[in-house]
PDB file of C-alpha atoms in Angstrom:
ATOM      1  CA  UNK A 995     -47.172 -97.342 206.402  1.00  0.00           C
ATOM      2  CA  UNK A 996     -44.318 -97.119 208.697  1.00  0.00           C
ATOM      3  CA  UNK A 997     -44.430 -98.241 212.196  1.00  0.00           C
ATOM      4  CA  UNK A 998     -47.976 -97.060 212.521  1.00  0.00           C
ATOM      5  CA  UNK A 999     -47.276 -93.793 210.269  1.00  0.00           C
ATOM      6  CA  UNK A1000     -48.884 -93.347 207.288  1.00  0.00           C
ATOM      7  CA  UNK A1001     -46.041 -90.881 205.318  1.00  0.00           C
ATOM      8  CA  UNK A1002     -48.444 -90.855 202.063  1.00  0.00           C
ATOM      9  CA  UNK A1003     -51.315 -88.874 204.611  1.00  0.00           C
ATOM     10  CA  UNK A1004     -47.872 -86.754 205.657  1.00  0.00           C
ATOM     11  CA  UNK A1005     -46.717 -85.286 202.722  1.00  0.00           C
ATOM     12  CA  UNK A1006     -50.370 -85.093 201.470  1.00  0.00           C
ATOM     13  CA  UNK A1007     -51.233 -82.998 204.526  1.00  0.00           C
ATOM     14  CA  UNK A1008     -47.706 -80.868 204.345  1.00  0.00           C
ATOM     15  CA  UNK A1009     -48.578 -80.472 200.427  1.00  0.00           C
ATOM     16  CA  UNK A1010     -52.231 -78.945 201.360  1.00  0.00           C
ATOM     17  CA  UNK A1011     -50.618 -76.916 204.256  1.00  0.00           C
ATOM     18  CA  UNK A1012     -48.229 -75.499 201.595  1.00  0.00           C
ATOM     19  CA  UNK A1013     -51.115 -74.009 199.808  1.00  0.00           C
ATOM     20  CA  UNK A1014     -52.094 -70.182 199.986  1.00  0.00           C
ATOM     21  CA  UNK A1015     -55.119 -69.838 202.082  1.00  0.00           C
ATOM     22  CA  UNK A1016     -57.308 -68.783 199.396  1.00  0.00           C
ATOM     23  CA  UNK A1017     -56.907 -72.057 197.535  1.00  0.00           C
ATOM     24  CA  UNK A1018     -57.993 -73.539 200.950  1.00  0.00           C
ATOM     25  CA  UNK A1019     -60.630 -71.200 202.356  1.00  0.00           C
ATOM     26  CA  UNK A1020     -61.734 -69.022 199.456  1.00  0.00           C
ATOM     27  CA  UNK A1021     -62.830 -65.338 200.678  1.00  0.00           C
ATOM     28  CA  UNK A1022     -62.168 -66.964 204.379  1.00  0.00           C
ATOM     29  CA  UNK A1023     -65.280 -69.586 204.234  1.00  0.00           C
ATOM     30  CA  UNK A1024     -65.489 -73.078 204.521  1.00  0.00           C
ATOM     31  CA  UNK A1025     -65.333 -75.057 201.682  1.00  0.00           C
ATOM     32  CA  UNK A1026     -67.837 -77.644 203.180  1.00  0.00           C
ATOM     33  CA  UNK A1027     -70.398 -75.034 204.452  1.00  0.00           C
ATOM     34  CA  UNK A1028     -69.608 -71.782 202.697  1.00  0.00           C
ATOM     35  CA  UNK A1029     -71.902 -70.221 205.109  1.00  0.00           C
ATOM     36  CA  UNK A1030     -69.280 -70.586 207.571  1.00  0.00           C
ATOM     37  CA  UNK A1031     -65.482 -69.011 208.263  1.00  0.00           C
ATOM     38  CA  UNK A1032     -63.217 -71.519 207.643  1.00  0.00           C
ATOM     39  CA  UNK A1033     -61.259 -72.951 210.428  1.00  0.00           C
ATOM     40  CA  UNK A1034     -57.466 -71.236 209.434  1.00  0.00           C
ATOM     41  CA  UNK A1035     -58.965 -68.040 208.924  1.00  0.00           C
ATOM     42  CA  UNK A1036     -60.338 -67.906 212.111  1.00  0.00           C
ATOM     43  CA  UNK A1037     -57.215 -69.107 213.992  1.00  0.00           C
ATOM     44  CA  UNK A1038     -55.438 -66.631 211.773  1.00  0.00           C
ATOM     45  CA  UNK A1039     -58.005 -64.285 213.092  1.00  0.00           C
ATOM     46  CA  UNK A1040     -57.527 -64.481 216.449  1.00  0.00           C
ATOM     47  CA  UNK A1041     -53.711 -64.432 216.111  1.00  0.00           C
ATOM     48  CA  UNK A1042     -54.320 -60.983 214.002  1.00  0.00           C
ATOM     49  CA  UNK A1043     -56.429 -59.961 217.403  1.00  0.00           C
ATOM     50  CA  UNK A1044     -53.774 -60.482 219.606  1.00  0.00           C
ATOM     51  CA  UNK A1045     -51.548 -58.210 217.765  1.00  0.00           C
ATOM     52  CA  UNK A1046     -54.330 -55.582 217.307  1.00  0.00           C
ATOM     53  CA  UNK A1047     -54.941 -55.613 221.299  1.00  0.00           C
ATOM     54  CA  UNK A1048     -50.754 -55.291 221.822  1.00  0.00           C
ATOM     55  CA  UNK A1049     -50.254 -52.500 219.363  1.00  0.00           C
ATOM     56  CA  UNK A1050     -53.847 -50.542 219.884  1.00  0.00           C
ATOM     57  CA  UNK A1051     -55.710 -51.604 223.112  1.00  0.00           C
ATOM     58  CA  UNK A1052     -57.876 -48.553 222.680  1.00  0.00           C
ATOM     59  CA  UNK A1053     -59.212 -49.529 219.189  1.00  0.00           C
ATOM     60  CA  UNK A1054     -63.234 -50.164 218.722  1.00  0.00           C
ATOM     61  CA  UNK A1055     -64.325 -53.458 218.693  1.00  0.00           C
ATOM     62  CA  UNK A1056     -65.643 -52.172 215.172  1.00  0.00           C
ATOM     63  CA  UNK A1057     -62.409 -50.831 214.308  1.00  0.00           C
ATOM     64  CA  UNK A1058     -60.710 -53.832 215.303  1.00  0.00           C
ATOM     65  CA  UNK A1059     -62.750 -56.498 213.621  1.00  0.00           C
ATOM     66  CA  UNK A1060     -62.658 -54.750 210.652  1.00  0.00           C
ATOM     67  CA  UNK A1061     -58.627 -54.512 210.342  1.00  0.00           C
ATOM     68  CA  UNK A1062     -58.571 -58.488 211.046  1.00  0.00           C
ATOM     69  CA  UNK A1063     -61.196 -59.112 208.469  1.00  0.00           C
ATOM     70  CA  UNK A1064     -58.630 -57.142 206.333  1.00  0.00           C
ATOM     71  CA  UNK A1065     -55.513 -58.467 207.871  1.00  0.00           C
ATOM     72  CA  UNK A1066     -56.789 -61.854 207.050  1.00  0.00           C
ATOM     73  CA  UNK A1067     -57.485 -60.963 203.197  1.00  0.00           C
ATOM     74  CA  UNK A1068     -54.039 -59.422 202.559  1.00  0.00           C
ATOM     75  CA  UNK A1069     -52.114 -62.382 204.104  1.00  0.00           C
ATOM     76  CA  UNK A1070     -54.581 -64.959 202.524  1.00  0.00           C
ATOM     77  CA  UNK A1071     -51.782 -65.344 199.833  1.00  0.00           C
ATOM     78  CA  UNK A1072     -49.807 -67.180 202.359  1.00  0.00           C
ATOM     79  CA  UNK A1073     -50.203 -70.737 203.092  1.00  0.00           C
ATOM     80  CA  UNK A1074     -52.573 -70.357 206.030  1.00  0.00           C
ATOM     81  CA  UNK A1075     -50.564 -72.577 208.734  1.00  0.00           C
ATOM     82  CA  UNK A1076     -47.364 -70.959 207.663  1.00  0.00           C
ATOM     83  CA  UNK A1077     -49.719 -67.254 208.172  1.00  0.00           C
ATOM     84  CA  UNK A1078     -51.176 -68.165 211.147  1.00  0.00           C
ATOM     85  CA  UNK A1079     -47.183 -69.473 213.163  1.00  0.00           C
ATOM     86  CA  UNK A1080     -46.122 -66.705 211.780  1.00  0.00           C
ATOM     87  CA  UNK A1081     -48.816 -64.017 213.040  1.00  0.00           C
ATOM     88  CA  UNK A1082     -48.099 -65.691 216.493  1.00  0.00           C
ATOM     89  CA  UNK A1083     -44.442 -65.163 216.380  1.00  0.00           C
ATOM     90  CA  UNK A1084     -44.880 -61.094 215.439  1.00  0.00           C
ATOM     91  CA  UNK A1085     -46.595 -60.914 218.703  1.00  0.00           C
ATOM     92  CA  UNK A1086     -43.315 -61.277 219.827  1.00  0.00           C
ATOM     93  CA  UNK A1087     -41.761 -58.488 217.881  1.00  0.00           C
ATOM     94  CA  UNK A1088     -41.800 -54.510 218.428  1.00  0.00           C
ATOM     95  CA  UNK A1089     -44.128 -53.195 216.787  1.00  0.00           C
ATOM     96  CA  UNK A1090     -45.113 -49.601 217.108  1.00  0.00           C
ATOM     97  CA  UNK A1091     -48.418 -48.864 214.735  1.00  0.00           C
ATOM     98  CA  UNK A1092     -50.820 -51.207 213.503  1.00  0.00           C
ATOM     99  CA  UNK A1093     -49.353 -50.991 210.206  1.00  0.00           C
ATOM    100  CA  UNK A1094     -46.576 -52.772 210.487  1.00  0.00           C
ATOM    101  CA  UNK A1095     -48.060 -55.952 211.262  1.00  0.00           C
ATOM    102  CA  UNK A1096     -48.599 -57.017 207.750  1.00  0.00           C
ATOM    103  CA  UNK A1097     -44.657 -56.730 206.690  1.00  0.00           C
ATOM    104  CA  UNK A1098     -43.329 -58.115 210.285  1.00  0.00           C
ATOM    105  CA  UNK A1099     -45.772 -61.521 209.672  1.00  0.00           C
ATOM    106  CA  UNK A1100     -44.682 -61.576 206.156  1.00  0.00           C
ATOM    107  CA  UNK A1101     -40.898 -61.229 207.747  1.00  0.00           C
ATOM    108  CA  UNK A1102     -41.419 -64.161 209.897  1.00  0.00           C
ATOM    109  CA  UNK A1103     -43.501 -66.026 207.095  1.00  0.00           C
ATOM    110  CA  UNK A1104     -40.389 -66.621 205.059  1.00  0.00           C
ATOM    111  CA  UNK A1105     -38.644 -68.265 208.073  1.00  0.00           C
ATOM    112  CA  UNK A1106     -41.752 -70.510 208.773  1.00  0.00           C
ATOM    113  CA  UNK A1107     -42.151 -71.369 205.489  1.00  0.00           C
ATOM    114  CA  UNK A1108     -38.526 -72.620 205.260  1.00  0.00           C
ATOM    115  CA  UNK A1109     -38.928 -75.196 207.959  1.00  0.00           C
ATOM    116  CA  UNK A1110     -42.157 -76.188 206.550  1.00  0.00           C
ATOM    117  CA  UNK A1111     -40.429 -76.732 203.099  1.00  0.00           C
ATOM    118  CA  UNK A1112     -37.827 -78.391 204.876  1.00  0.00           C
ATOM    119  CA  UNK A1113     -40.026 -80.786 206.690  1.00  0.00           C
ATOM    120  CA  UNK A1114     -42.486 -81.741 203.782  1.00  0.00           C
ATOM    121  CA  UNK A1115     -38.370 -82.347 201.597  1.00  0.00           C
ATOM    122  CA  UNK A1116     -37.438 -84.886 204.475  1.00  0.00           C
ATOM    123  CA  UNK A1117     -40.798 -86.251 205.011  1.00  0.00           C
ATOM    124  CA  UNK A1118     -40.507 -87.188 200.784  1.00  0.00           C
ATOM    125  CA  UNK A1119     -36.928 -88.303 201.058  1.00  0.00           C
ATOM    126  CA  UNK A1120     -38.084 -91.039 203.835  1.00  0.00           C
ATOM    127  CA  UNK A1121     -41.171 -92.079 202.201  1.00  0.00           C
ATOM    128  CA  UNK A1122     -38.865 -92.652 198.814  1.00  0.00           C
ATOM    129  CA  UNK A1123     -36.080 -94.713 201.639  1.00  0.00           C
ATOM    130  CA  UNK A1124     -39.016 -96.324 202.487  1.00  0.00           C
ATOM    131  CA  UNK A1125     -40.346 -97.281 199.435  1.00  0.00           C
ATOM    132  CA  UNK A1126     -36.687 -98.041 198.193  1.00  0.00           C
ATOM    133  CA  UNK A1127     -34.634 -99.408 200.774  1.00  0.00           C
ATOM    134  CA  UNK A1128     -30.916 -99.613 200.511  1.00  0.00           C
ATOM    135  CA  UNK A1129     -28.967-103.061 199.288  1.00  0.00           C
ATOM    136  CA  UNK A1130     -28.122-104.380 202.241  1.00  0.00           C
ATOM    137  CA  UNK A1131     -24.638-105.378 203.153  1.00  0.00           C
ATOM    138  CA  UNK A1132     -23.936-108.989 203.929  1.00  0.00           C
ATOM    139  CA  UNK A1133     -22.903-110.145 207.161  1.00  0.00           C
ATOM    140  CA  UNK A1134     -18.875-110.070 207.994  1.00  0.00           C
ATOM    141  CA  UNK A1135     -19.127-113.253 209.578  1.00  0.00           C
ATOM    142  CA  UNK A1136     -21.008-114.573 206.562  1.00  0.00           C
ATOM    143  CA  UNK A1137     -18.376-113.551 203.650  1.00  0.00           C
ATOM    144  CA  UNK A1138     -15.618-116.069 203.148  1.00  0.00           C
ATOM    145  CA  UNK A1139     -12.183-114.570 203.552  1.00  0.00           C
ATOM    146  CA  UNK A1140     -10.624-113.360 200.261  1.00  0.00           C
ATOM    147  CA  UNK A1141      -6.725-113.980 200.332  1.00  0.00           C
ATOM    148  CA  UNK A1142      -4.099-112.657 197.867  1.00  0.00           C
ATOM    149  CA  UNK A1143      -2.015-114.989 196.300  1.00  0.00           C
ATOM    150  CA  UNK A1144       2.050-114.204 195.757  1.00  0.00           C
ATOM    151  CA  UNK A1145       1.545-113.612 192.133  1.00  0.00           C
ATOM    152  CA  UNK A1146      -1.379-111.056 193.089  1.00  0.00           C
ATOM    153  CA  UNK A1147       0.982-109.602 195.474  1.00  0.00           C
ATOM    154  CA  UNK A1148       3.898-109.076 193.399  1.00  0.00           C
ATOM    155  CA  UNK A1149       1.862-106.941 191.048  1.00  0.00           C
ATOM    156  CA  UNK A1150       0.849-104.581 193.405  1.00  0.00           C
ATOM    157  CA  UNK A1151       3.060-101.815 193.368  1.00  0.00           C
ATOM    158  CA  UNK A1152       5.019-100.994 196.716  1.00  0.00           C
ATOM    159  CA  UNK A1153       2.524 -98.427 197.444  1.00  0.00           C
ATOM    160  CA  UNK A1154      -0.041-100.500 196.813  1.00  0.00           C
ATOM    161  CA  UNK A1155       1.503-103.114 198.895  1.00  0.00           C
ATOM    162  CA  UNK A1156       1.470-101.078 202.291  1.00  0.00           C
ATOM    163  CA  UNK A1157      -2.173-100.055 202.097  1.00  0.00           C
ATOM    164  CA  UNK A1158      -2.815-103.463 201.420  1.00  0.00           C
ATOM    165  CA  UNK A1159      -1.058-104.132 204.781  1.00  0.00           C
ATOM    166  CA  UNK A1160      -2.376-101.132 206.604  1.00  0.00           C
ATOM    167  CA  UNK A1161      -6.126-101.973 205.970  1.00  0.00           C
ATOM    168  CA  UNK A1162      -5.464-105.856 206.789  1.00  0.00           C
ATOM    169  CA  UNK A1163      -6.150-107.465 202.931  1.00  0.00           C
ATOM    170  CA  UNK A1164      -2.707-109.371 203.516  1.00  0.00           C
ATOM    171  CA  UNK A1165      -0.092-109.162 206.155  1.00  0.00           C
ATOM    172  CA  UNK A1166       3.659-107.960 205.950  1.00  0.00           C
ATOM    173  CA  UNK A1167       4.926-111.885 206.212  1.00  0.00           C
ATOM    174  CA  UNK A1168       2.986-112.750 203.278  1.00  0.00           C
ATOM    175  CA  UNK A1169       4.235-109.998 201.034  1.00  0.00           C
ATOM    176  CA  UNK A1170       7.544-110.691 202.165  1.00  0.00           C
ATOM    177  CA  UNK A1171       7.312-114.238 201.038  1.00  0.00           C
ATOM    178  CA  UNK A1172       5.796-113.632 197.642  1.00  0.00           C
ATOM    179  CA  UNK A1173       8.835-111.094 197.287  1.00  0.00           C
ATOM    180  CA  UNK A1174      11.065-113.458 198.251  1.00  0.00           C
ATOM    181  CA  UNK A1175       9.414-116.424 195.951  1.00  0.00           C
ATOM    182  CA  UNK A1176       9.737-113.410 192.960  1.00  0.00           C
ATOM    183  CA  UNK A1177      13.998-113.895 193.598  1.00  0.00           C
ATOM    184  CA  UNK A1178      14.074-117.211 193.955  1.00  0.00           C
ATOM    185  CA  UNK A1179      12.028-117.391 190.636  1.00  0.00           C
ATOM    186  CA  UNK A1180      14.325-115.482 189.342  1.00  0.00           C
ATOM    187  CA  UNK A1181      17.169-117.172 189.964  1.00  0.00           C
ATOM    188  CA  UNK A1182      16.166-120.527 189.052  1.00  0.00           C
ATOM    189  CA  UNK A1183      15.352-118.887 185.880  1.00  0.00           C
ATOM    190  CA  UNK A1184      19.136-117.408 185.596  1.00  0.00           C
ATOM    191  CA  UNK A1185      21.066-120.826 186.287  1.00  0.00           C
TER     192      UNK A1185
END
């Protein structure tokens, strides 16, 4: 648990969610009281009812529980949260007939299913940062300053040499002075 959020519940929750409907809700009942419609299929329902009253407000009642009792069947392949965001964002869309509903929610399914998919990747990614936290980094003020000595310096290349200066590992006087103590070891050596 992290700060009060249980990620394991999460992703176990976003894992469900990612199932079709009929896993879920088989033939739109309840699992616990199979007397009952389950609880997505009715929300999924009433989204389907919206669009039914949009595109045909002079339907029968009849007529129009029947096509969301079949609505609800064809699209029970989806997961049923990603069905059910989805049927509420085709409300949104043009639609002319009543048969078109079925391929615009599938349309918009694919774009809620992406962020779902996206959401359930990045809720596992923190659980494993969570579960496998980073090496920390010691403390600046806590590592002892690591100086070069001439000899080190010398054997750095020129190129070398300037980055070392540029990023602060040794300063232009010192590499000057190890140069300088590379000639003067020099010419002791020559007399």
């Amino acid at each position: 648990m992290a700060d009060g959020v249980d990620l394991q519940k999460l992703v176990e929750r976003e894992e469900v969610a990612a199932m079709p409907l009929t896993q879920i809700e088989p033939n739109g009942r309840s699992r616990r009281d199979p007397d009952k419609f389950g609880a997505m299929s009715t929300r999924l329902g009433d989204e389907l009812a919206l669009l039914a009253t949009k595109i045909a407000p002079t339907m029968s009642e009849g007529q129009a529980d029947a096509w969301v009792k079949v609505m609800v069947a064809a699209l029970s392949d989806l997961p049923g949260r990603v069905a059910i965001e989805a049927a509420r964002q085709a409300l949104h869309r043009p639609m002319e007939f009543i048969s078109q509903v079925e391929g615009v929610v599938r349309e918009q399914a694919v774009l809620v299913a992406a962020r779902h998919h996206t959401a359930l990747s990045r809720l596992r990614s923190l659980q494993a940062a969570i579960a496998n936290p980073p090496i920390a980094l010691p403390d600046p003020s806590q590592v002892p300053e690591r100086r070069y000595s001439p000899a080190a310096i010398r054997r750095l290349s020129k190129e070398f040499r300037a980055i070392g200066v540029r990023v602060g590992a040794f300063t232009q006087d010192e590499v000057d002075r190890a140069m300088a103590e590379q000639f003067e070891d020099e010419g002791c050596a020559a007399a």
